[in-house]
Coordinates of C-alpha atoms in Angstrom, one line a residue:
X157 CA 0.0 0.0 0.0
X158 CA 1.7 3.0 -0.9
X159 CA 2.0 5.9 1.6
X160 CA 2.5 9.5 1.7
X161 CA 4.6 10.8 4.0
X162 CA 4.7 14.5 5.6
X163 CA 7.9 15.9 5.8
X164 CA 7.0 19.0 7.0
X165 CA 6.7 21.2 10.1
X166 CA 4.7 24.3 11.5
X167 CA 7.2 26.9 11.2
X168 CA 8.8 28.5 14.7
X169 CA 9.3 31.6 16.3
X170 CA 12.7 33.7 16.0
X171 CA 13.6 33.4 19.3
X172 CA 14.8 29.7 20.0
X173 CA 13.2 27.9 22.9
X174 CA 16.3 27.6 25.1
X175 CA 13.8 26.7 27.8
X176 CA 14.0 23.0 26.7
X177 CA 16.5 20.3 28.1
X178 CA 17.3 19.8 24.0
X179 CA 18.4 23.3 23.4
X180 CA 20.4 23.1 25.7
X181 CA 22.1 20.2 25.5
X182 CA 23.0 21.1 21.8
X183 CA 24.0 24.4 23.2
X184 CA 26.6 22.4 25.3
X185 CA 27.9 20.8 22.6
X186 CA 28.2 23.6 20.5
X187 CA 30.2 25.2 23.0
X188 CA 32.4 22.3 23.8
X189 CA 33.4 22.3 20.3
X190 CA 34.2 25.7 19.8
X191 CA 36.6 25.5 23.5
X192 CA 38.3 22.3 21.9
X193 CA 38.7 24.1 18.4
X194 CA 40.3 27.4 20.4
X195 CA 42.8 24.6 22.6
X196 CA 43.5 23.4 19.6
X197 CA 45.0 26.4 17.9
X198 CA 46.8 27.7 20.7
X199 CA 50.3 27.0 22.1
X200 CA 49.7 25.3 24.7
X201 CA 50.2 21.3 24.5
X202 CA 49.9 18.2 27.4
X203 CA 48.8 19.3 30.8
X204 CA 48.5 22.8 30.2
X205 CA 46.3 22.5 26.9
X206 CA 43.7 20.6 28.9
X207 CA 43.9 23.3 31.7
X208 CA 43.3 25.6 28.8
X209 CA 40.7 23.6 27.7
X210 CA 38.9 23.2 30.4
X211 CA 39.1 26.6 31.6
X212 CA 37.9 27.9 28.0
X213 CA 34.6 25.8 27.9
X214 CA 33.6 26.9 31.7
X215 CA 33.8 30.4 30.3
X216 CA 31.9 29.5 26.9
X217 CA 29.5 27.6 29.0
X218 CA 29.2 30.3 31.7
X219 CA 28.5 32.6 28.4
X220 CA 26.2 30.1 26.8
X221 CA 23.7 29.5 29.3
X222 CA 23.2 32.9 30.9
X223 CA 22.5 33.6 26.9
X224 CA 19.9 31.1 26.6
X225 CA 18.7 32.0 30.2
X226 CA 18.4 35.7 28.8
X227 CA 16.6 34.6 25.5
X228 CA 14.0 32.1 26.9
X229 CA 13.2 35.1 29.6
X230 CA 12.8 37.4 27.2
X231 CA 10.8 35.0 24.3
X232 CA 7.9 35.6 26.5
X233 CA 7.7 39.3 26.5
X234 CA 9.1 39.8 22.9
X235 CA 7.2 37.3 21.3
X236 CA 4.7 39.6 20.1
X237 CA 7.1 42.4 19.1
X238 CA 8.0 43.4 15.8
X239 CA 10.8 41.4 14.2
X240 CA 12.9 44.4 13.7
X241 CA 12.4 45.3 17.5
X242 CA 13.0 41.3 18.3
X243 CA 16.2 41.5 16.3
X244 CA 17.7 44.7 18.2
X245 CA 16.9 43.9 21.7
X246 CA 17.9 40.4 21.5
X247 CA 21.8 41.3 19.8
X248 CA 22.0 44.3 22.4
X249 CA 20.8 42.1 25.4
X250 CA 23.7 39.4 24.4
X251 CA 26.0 42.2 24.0
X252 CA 25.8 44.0 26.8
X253 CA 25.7 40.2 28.7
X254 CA 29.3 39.0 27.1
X255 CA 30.9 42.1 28.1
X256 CA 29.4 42.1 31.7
X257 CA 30.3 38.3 31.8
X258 CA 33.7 38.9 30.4
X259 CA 34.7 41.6 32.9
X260 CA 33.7 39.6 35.8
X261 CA 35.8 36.7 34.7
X262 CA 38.8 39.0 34.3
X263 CA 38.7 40.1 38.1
X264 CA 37.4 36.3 39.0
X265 CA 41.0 34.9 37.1
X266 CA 42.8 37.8 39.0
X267 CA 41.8 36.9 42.2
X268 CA 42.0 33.0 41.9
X269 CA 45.8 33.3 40.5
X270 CA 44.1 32.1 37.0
X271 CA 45.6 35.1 35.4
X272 CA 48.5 33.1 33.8
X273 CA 46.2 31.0 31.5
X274 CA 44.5 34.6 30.6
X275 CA 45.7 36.4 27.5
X276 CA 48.5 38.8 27.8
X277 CA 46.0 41.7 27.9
X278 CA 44.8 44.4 30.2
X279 CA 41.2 43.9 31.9
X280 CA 39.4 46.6 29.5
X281 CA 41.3 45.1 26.2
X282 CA 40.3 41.7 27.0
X283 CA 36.5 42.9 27.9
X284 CA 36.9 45.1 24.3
X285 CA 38.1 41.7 22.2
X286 CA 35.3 39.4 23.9
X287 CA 32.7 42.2 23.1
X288 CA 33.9 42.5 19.7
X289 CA 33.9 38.6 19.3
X290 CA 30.5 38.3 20.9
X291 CA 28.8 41.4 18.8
X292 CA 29.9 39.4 15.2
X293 CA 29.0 36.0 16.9
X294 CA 25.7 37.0 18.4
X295 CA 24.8 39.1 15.0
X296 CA 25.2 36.2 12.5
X297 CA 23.3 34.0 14.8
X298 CA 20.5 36.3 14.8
X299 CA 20.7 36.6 11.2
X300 CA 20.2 33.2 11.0
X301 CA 17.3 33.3 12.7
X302 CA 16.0 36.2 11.3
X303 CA 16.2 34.3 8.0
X304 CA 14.7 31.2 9.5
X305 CA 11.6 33.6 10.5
X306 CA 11.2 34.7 6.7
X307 CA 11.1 31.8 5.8
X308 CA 8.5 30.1 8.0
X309 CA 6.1 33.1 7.6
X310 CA 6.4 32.2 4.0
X311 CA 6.1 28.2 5.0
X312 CA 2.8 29.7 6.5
X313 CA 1.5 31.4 4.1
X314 CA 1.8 28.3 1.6
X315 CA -0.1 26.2 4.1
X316 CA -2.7 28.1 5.0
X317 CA -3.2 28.6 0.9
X318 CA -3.5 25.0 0.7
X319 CA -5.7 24.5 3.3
X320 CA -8.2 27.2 2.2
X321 CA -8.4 25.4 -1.4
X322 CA -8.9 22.4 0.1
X323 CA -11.6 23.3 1.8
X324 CA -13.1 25.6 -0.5
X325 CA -13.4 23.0 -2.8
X326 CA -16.4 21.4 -4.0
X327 CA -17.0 19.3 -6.9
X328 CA -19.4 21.1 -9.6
X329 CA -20.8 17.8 -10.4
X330 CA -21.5 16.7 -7.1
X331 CA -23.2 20.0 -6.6
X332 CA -25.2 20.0 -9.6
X333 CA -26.2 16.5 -8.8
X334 CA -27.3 17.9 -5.4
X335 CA -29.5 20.7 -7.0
X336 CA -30.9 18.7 -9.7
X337 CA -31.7 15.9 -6.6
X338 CA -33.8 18.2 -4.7
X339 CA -35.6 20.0 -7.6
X340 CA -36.7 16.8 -8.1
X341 CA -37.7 16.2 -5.0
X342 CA -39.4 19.5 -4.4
X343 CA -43.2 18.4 -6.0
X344 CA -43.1 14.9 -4.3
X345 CA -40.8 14.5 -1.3
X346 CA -40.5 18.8 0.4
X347 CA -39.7 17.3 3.4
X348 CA -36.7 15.0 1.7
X349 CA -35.7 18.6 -0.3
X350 CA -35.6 21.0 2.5
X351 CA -33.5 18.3 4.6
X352 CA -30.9 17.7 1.6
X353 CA -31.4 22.1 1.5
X354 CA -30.2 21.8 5.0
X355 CA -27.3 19.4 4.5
X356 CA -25.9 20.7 0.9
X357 CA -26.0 24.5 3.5
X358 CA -24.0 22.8 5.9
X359 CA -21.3 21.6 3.5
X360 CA -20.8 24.9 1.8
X361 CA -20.4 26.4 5.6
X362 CA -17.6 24.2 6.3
X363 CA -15.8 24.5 3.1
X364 CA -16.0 28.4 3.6
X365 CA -15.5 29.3 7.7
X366 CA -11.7 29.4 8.0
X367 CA -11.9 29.8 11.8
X368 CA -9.5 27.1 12.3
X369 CA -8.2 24.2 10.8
X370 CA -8.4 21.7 14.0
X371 CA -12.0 20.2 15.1
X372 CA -13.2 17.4 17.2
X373 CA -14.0 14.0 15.3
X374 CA -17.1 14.6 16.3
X375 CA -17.5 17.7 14.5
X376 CA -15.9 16.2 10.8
X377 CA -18.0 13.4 11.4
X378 CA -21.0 15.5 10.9
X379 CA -20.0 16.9 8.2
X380 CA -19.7 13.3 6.8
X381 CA -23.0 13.0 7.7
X382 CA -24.0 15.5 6.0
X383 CA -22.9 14.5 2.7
X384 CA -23.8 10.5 3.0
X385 CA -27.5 12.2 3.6
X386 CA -27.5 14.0 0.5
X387 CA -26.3 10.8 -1.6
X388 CA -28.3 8.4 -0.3
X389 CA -31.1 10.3 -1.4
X390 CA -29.4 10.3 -4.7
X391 CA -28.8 6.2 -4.6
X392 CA -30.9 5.1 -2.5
X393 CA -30.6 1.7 -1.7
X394 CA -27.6 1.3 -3.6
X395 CA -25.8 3.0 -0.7
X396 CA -24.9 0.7 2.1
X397 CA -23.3 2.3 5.1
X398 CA -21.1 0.3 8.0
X399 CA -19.7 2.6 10.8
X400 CA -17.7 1.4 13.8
X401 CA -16.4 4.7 15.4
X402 CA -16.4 4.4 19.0
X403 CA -17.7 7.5 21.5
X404 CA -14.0 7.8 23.3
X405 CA -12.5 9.1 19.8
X406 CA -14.9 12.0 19.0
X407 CA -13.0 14.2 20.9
X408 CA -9.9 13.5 19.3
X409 CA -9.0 16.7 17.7
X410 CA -8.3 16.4 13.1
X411 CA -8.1 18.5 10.3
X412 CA -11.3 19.6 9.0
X413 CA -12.3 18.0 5.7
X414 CA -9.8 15.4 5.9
X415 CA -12.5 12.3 6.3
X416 CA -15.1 13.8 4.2
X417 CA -13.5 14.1 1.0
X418 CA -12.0 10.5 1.2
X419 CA -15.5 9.2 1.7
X420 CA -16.6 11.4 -1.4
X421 CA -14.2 9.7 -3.7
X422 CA -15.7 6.5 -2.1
X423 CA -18.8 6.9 -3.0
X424 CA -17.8 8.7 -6.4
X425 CA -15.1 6.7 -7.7
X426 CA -16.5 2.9 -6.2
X427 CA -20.0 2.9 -5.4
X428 CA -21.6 5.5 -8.1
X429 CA -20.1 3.3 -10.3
X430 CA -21.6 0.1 -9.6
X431 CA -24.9 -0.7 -10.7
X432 CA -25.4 -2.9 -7.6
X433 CA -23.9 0.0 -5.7
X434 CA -22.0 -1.1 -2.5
X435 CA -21.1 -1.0 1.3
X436 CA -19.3 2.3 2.5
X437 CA -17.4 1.3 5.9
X438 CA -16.1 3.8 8.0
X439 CA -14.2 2.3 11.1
X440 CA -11.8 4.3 13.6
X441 CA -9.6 3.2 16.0
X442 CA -6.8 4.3 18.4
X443 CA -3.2 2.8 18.1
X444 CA -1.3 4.2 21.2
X445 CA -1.0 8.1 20.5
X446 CA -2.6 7.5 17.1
X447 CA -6.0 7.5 15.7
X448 CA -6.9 5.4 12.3
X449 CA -9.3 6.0 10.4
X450 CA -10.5 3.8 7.7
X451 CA -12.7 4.1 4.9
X452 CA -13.5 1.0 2.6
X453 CA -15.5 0.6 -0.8
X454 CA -15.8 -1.7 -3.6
X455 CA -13.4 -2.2 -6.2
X456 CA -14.9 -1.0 -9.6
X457 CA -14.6 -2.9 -12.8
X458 CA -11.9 -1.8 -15.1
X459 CA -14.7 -1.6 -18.0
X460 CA -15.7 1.5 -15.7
X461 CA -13.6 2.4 -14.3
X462 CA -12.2 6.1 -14.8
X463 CA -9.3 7.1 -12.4
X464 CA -9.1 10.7 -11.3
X465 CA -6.1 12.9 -10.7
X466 CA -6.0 11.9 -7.1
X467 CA -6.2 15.9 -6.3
X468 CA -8.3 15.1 -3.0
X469 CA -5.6 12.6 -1.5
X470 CA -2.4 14.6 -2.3
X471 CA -3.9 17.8 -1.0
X472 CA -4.9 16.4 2.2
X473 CA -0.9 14.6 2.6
X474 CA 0.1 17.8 1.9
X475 CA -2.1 19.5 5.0
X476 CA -1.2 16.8 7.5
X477 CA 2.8 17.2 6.1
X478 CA 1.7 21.1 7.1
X479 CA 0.2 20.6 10.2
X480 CA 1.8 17.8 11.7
X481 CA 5.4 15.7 12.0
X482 CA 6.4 12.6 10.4
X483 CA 4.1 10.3 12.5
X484 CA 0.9 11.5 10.3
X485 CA 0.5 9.5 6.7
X486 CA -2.4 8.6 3.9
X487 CA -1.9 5.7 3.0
X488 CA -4.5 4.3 0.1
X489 CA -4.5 1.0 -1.8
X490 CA -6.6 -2.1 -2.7
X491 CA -7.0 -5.0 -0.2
X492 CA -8.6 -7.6 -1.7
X493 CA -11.8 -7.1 -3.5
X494 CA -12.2 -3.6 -1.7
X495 CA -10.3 -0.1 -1.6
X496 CA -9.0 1.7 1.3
X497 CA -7.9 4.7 2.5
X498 CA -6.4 5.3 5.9
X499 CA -5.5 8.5 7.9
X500 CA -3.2 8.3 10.8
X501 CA -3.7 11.2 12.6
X502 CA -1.1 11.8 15.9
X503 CA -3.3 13.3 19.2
X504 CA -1.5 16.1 19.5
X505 CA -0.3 18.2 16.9
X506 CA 3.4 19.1 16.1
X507 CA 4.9 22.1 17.9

């Protein structure tokens, strides 16, 4: 069964979260690196190089963390501001800290008889080359997440563009199948029009509010509802429906119209199809921190069978890929005599 993958993310902020255990941890490394690189191209060799060494990444370290200290403090207030404001506050805050930080470990080394592993330099021109060092260091790291916020509002912008003409899409035929269903209806069956009325309205809502993107099961399922209402007035009895969804999953949260148009191109592309028509299922389960959902119909005969572009199924891999990690797929295929679709939807979504 092939599967479609999402290798996307929802874009972050441009401040880093250094209040997480992994940001800091890579910050460690990071600066244990750059401490061995400096030993490294020094002078100094055997006992003293490790002194050196050591003595370099305390002082990297000391720098590193009360930077990430300053950054996750100040992520909460700034994370409204305007970039530009972000940008400026963040490279003078980590400024004005390495210089601080750099002066206090100048009179620190003084007074612990550490002054011999210090540069030959006077207090103010070691303060004054660490500055310097830690304005270009500080600068291209915010540049690079200056960047990195371009380009997520731009990541944005592509998703939400997506998911607006995924939802906003509905098939002309199905809709003029709809209309036609209840003109016809009008003279003999009102009662039958004005609730297919009432369903075909509730369809178009969806496919227009934008208020979010995330809704309970319970909410998508409706608007399956919805649409199995209107075409089983349209078939009749030659739409069969099975449904095994348990009460415990309708609060799990999904992407709107991501079950509803993989039960349309059930009912378009297998049981439409079929003079005998055919058995729609619709099961859902929960694997772990996962919910399935599967949707089953009949395999059509190849004599009529007419593939389509498979715009539905691509569009909504590409919104899970948008909304969630790597643990979220579509996977569609043929098993045995029937086809299936199958969303794997994670319970919470990616951060």
């Amino acid at each position: 069964m092939p599967r479609v993958v999402p290798q996307l993310r929802q874009p972050q902020n441009l401040i880093p979260d250094f209040c997480q255990a992994r940001a800091l941890l890579i910050l460690a490394g990071v600066m244990l690196g750059v401490g061995a690189v400096l030993t490294l191209m020094g002078p100094a060799r055997g006992r003293e190089a490790l002194m050196q060494f050591l003595l370099s990444a305390l002082f990297l370290l000391w720098l590193g963390f009360c930077g990430a200290a300053l950054l996750c403090r100040a992520r909460r207030w700034l994370s409204r501001a305007n970039p530009q404001f972000v940008f400026a506050v963040c490279w003078g805050l980590l400024l004005a800290m390495t210089v601080v930080l750099s002066y206090l470990a100048h009179v620190v080394a003084q007074y612990v008889s550490l002054g011999a592993v210090l540069p030959d330099d006077s207090r103010w021109l070691f303060v004054l080359r660490n500055g310097c060092v830690g304005a270009i260091v500080s600068l291209l790291v915010l540049r690079y997440f200056w960047l990195r916020q371009q380009w997520a509002e731009q990541l944005r912008a592509e998703a939400d563009a997506r998911h607006d003409a995924l939802r906003a899409r509905i098939q002309p035929h199905f809709l003029f199948n709809s209309l036609n269903s209840i003109a016809a209806l009008v003279a003999i069956k009102p009662d039958d029009a004005e609730r297919m009325i009432e369903d075909l309205s509730a369809l178009l809502r969806a496919g227009l509010d934008v208020r979010t993107q995330i809704a309970p099961l319970a909410e998508e399922l409706e608007i399956v509802e919805a649409y199995l209402r209107i075409e089983q007035v349209r078939l009749g009895e030659r739409l069969r429906i099975e449904r095994e969804i348990p009460d415990a999953l309708l609060r799990w949260e999904v992407p709107l119209l991501c079950v509803q148009p993989l039960v349309e191109n059930a009912v378009t592309h297998g049981i439409s199809r079929r003079a005998e028509g055919g058995v729609l299922r619709l099961h859902a389960r929960a694997e772990g921190d996962l919910l399935v959902i599967k949707i089953e119909n009949p395999v059509v005969d190849a004599a009529t069978d007419r593939p389509g572009h498979q715009l539905s199924l691509d569009n909504i891999a590409q919104r899970l890929a948008l909304i969630y990690g790597e643990p979220a797929s579509l996977e569609t295929g043929i098993e045995g005599d029937r086809f299936c679709a199958r969303l794997r939807i994670p319970r919470t979504r990616a951060a």
